[in-house]
Short mmCIF file of C-alpha atoms in Angstrom, two decimals:
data_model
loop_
_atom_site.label_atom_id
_atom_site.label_comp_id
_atom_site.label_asym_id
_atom_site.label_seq_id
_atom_site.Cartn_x
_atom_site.Cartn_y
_atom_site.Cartn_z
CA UNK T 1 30.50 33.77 -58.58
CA UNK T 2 33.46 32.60 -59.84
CA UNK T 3 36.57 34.97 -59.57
CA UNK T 4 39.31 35.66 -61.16
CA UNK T 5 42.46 33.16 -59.64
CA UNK T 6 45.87 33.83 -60.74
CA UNK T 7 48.15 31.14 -59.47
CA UNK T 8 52.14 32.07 -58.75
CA UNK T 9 54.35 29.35 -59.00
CA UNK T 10 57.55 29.63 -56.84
CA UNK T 11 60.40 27.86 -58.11
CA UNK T 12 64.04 28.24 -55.93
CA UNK T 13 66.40 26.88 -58.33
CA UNK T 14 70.59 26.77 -57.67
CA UNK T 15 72.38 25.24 -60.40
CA UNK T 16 68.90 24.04 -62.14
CA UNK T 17 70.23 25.43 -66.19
CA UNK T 18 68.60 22.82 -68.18
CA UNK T 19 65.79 21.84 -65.70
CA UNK T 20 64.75 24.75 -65.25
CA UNK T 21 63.91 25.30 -68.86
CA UNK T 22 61.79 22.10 -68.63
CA UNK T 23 60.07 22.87 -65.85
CA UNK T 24 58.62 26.04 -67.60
CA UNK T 25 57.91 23.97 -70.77
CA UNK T 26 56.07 21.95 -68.97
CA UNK T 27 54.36 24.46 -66.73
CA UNK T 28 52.94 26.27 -70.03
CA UNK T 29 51.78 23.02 -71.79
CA UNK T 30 49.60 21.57 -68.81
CA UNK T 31 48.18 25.01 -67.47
CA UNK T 32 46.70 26.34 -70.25
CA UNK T 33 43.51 28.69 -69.62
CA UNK T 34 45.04 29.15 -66.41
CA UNK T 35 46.35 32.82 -64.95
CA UNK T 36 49.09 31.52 -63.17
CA UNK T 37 53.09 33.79 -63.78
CA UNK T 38 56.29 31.75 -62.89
CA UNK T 39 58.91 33.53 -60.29
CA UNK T 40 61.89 31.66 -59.90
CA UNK T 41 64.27 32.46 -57.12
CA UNK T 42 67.56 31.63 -58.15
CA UNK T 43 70.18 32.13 -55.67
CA UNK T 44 73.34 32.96 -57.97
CA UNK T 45 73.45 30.18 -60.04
CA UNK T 46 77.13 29.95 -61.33
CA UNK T 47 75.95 27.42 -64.19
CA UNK T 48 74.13 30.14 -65.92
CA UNK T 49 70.46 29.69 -64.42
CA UNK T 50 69.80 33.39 -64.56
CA UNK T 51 70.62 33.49 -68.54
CA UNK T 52 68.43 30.90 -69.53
CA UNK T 53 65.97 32.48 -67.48
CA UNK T 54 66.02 35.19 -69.46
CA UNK T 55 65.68 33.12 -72.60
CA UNK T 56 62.69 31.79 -71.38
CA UNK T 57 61.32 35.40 -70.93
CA UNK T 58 62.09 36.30 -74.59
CA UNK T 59 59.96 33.32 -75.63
CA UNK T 60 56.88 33.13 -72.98
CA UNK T 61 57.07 37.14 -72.23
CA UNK T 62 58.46 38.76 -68.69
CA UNK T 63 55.22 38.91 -66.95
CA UNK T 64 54.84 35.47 -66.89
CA UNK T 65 58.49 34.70 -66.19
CA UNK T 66 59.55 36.69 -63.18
CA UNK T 67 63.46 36.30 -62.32
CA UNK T 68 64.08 37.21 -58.89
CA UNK T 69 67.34 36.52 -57.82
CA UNK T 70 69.51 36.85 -54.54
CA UNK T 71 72.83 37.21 -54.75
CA UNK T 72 73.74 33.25 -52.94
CA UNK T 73 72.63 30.43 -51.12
CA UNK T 74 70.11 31.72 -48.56
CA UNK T 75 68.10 29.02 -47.49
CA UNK T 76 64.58 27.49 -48.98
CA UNK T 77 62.26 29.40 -46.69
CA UNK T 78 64.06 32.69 -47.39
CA UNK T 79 63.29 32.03 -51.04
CA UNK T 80 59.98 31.19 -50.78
CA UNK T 81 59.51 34.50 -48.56
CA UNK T 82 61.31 36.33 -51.20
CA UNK T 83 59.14 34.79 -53.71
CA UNK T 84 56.18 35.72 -52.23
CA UNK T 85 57.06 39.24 -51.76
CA UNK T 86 56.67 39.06 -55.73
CA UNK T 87 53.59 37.26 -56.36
CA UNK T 88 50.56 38.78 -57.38
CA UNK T 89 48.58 36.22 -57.49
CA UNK T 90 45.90 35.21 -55.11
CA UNK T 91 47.31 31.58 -54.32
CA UNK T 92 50.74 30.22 -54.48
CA UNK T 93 52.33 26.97 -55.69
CA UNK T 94 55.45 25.76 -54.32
CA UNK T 95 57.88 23.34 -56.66
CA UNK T 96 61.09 22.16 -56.74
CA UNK T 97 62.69 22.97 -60.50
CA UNK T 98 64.85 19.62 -61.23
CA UNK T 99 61.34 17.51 -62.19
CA UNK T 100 61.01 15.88 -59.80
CA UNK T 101 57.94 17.14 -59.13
CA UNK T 102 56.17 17.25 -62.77
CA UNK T 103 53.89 20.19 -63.83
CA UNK T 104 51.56 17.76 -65.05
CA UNK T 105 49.59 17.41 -61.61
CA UNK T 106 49.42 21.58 -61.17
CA UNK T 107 45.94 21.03 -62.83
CA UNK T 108 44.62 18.34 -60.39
CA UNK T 109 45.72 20.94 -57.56
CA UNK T 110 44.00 23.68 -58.92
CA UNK T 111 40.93 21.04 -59.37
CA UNK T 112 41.42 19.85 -55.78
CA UNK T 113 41.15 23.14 -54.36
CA UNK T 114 38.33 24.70 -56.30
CA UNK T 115 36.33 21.92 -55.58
CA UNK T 116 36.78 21.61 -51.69
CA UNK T 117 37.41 25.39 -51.15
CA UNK T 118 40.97 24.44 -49.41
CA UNK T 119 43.48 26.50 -47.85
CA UNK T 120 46.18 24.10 -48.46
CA UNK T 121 46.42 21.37 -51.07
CA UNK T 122 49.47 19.37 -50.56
CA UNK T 123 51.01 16.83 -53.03
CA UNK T 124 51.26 13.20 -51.50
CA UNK T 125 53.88 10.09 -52.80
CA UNK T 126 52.22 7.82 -50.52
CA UNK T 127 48.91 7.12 -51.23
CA UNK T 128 47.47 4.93 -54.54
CA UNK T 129 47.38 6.86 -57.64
CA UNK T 130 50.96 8.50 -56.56
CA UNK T 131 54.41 7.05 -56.13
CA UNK T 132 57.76 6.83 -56.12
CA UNK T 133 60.28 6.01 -58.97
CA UNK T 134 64.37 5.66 -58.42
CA UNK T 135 64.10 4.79 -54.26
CA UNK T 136 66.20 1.76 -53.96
CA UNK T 137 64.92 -0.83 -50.65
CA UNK T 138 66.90 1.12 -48.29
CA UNK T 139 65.78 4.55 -49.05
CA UNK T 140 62.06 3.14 -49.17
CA UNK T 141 62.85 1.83 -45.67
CA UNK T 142 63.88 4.72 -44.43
CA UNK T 143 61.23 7.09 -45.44
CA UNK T 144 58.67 4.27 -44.49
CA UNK T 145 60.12 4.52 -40.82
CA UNK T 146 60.56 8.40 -40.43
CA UNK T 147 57.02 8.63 -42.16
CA UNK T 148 55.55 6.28 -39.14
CA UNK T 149 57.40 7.67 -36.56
CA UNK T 150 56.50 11.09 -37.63
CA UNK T 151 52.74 10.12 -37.97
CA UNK T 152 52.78 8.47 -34.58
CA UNK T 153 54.62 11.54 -32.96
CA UNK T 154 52.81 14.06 -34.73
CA UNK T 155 49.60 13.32 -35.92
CA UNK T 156 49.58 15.85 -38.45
CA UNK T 157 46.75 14.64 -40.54
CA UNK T 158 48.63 14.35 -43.96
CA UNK T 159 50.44 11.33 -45.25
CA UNK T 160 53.24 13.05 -46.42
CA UNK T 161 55.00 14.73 -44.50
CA UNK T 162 58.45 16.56 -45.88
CA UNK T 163 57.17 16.69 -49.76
CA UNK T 164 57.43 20.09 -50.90
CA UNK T 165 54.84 19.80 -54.11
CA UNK T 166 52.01 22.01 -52.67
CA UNK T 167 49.15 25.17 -53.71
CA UNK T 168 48.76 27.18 -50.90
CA UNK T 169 45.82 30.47 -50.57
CA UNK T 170 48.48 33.09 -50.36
CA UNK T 171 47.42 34.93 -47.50
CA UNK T 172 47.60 31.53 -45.59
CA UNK T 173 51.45 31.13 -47.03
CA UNK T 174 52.00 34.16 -45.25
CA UNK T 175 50.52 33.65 -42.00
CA UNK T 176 52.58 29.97 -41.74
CA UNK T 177 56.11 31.32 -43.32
CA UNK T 178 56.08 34.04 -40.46
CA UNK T 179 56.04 31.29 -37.68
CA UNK T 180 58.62 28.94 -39.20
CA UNK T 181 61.91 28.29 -38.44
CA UNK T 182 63.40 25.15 -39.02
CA UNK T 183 65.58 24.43 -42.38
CA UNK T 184 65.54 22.18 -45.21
CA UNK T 185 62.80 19.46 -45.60
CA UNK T 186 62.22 19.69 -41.56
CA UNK T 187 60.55 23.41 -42.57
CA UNK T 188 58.92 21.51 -44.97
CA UNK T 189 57.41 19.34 -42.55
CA UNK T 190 56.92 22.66 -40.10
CA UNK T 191 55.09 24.28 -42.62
CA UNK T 192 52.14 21.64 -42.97
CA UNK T 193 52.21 20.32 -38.68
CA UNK T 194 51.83 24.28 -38.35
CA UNK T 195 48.94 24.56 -40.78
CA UNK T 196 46.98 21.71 -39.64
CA UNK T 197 47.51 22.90 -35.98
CA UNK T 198 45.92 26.55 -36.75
CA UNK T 199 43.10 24.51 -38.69
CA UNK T 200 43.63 25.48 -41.99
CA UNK T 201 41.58 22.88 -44.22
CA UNK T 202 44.46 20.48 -45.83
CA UNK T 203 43.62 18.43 -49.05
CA UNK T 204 45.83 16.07 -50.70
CA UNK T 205 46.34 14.83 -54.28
CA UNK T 206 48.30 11.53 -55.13
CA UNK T 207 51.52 12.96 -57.13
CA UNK T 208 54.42 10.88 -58.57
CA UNK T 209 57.88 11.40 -57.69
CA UNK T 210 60.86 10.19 -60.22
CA UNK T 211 64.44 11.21 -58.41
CA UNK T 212 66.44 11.59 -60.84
CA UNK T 213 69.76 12.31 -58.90
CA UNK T 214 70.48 8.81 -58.56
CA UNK T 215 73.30 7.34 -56.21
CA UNK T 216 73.44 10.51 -54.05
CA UNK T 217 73.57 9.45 -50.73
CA UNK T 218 71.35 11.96 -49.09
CA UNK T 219 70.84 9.69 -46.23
CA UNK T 220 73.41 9.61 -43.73
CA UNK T 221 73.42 9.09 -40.08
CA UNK T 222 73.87 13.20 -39.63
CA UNK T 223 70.22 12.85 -41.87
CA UNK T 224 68.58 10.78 -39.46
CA UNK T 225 69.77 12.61 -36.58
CA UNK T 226 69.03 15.89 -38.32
CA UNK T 227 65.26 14.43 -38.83
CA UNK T 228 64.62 13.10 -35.04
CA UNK T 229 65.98 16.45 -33.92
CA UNK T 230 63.38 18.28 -36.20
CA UNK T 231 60.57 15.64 -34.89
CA UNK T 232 61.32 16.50 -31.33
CA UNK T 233 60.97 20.58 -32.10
CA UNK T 234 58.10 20.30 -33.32
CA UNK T 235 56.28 17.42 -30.97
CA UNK T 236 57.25 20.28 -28.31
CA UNK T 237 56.46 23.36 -30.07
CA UNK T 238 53.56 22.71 -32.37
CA UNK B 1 36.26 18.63 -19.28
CA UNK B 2 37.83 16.67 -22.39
CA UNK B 3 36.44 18.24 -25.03
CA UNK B 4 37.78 21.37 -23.95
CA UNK B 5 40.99 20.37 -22.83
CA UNK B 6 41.61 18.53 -26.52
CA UNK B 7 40.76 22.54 -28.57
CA UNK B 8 42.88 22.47 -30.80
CA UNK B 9 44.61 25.69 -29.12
CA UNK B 10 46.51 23.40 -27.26
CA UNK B 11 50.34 22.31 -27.99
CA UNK B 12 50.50 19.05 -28.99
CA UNK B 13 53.10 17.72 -26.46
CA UNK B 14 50.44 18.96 -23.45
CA UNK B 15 47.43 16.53 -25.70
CA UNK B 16 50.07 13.80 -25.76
CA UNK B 17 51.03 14.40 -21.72
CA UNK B 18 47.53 14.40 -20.46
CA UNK B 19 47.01 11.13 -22.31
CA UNK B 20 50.38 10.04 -20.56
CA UNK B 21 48.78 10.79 -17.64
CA UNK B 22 45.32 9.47 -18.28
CA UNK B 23 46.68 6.27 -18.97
CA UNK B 24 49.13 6.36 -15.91
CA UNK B 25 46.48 6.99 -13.62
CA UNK B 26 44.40 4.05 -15.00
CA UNK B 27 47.07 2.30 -13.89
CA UNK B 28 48.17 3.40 -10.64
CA UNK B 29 44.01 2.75 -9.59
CA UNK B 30 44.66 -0.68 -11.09
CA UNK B 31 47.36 -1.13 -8.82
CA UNK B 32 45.52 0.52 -5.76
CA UNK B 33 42.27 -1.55 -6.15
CA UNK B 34 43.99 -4.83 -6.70
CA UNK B 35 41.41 -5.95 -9.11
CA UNK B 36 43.87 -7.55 -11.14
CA UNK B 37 46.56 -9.50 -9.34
CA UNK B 38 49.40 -6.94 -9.35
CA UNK B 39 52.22 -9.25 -10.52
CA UNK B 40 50.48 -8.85 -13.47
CA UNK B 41 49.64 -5.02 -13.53
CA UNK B 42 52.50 -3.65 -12.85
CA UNK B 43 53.77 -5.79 -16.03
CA UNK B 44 51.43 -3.74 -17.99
CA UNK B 45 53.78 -0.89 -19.48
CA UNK B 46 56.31 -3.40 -20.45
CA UNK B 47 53.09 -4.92 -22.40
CA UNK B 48 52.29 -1.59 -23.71
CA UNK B 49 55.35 -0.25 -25.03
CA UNK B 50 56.03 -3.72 -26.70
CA UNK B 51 52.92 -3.53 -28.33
CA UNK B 52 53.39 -0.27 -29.79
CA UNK B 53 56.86 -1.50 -30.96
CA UNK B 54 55.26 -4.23 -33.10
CA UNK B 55 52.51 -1.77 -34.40
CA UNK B 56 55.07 0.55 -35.35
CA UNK B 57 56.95 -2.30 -37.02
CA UNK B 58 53.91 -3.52 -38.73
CA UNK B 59 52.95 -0.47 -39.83
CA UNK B 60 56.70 0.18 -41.54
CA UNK B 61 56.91 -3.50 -43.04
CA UNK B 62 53.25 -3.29 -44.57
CA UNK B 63 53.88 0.05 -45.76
CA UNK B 64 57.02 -0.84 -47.34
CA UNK B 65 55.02 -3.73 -48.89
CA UNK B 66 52.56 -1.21 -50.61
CA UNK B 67 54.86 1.41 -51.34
CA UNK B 68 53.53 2.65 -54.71
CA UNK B 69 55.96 3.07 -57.43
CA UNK B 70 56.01 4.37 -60.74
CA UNK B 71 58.57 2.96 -63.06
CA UNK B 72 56.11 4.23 -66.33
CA UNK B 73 56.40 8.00 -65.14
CA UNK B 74 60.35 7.76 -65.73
CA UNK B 75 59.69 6.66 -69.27
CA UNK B 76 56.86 9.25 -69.54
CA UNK B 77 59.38 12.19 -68.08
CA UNK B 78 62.14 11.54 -70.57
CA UNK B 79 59.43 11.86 -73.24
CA UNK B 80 58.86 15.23 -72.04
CA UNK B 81 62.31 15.93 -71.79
CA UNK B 82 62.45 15.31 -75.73
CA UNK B 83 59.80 16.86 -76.73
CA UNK B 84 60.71 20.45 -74.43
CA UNK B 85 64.18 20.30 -75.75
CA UNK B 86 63.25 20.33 -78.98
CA UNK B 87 60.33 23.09 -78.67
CA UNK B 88 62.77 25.50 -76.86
CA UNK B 89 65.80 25.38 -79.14
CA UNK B 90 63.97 26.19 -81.93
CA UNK B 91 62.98 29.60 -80.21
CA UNK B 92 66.69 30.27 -79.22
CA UNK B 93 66.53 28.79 -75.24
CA UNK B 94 69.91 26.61 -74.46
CA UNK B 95 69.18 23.67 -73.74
CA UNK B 96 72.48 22.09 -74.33
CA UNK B 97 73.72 19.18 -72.21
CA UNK B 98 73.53 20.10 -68.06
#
């Protein structure tokens, strides 16, 4: 009754050297007993990404370490298509590679959707049992508001909305990738309003977040604009 | 009529409009049938769009209240920074400074 999973874990890294290295650590410690293979989509790293890569396939062995690189920056949803064109296994696990997302919760997602036969299982900050670590007042504030006004707008039926930490069935990665456009967290957030509009069955874990790129001001007013214009494509086309 | 209007086939902006327009046309027979004094109904969408301001204030401010945080997982991640480091330069993986 029960088959065989195999679990590929997407990782787009640019400029991720040491981090990446962790992130496979990691991935190997917490996922043992687990069929899962690692493809990391590094678009031409100058820091040497692609090397250590490769040092990571000497120790943990090249078909569980799959390096498939393009040759520059090419966008996140262009790496997670190119990813998947790669993965043999039967469901797919998006991450980002600087830690902020921690391997540590991959086996609660595999738990998650075993149990409740998902489609989807998405990683959530928001809820108890997850959080966030390194979000000064203003940041908090921010994400507090957008996360409102996007639940309000949207009802998409998550609580978060523009994480990234999420399993996904593969064959229902592929049916949402083909139908998205936007860029950047907004595809994020197109990826899951899509999903939950064609049905799919959505659980959530509680994840922790630690941002470790502290003092980058990724919010600006261009941000916020960027954000409400995302919102508004997809109130009208989802 | 609702039930099938509401499948789940249908954009979301045309759910949101027809509950635009519900609502508007609960008004406008308001209006028409005078139950309530009209001073006061046509009032009501001021009323209404205030009160979802507040609720969507509320909602931000106790959210922000209960934001969870995690200041143990930052100590718990540079653990497992030390102990990777380690593992992977002894099998020959750089993992010299970034």
């Amino acid at each position: 009754m029960a088959e065989r999973n195999k679990y590929s874990i997407i990782i787009p890294t640019y400029n991720e050297r040491l981090n990446i290295a962790l992130v496979v650590f990691l991935v190997f410690k917490h996922l043992r007993d687990v069929d899962f293979e690692i493809i990391v989509v590094d678009d031409g790293s100058p820091d040497g990404t692609q090397e250590v890569v490769k040092q990571l396939q000497q120790v943990y062995g090249e078909d569980r370490i799959l390096l498939r690189a393009r040759p520059k920056k090419l966008g996140l949803g262009t790496a997670y298509s190119h990813g998947l064109k790669h993965a043999s296994g039967n469901f797919v696990v998006i991450m980002d590679a600087d830690l902020s997302h921690h391997p540590k919760y991959l086996p609660s997602f595999i738990k998650k959707q075993l149990e409740t036969g998902a489609s989807i299982v998405t990683g959530t900050r928001y809820v108890k049992g997850g959080g966030v670590h390194g979000w000064n007042l203003m940041r908090k504030l921010t994400s507090r508001g957008a996360n409102v006004l996007a639940q309000t707008l949207l009802w998409p039926g998550v609580s978060d909305l523009t994480g990234s930490f999420r399993l996904y069935r593969k064959s229902v990665l592929e049916d949402i990738i083909s139908s998205c456009v936007s860029k950047g967290y907004v595809f994020q957030m197109e990826m899951i309003v899509r999903a939950s509009r064609k049905g799919y069955h959505i659980e959530e874990v509680p994840i922790t977040f630690v941002d470790r790129v502290y003092g980058s001001s990724k919010l600006g007013g261009s941000e916020i604009v960027e954000y409400l214009k995302g919102l508004a494509y997809l109130l009208v086309t989802t | 009529m609702w039930p099938q209007l509401y499948h789940r086939s249908m954009k979301h902006i045309v759910k949101i409009m027809t509950l635009l327009v519900g609502i508007s046309a609960l008004w406008f027979g308001l209006l028409k049938t005078s139950m309530v004094p009209s001073s006061h109904t046509l009032l009501l969408p001021i009323y209404f769009i205030m009160c979802l301001g507040c609720y969507g204030l509320l909602m931000v401010g106790v959210g922000l209240m209960r934001f969870p945080t995690c200041p143990q997982e930052a100590l718990l991640l540079q653990q497992d920074v030390i102990e990777a480091k380690g593992y992977l330069k002894q099998r020959g993986v750089d993992v010299g400074s970034e």
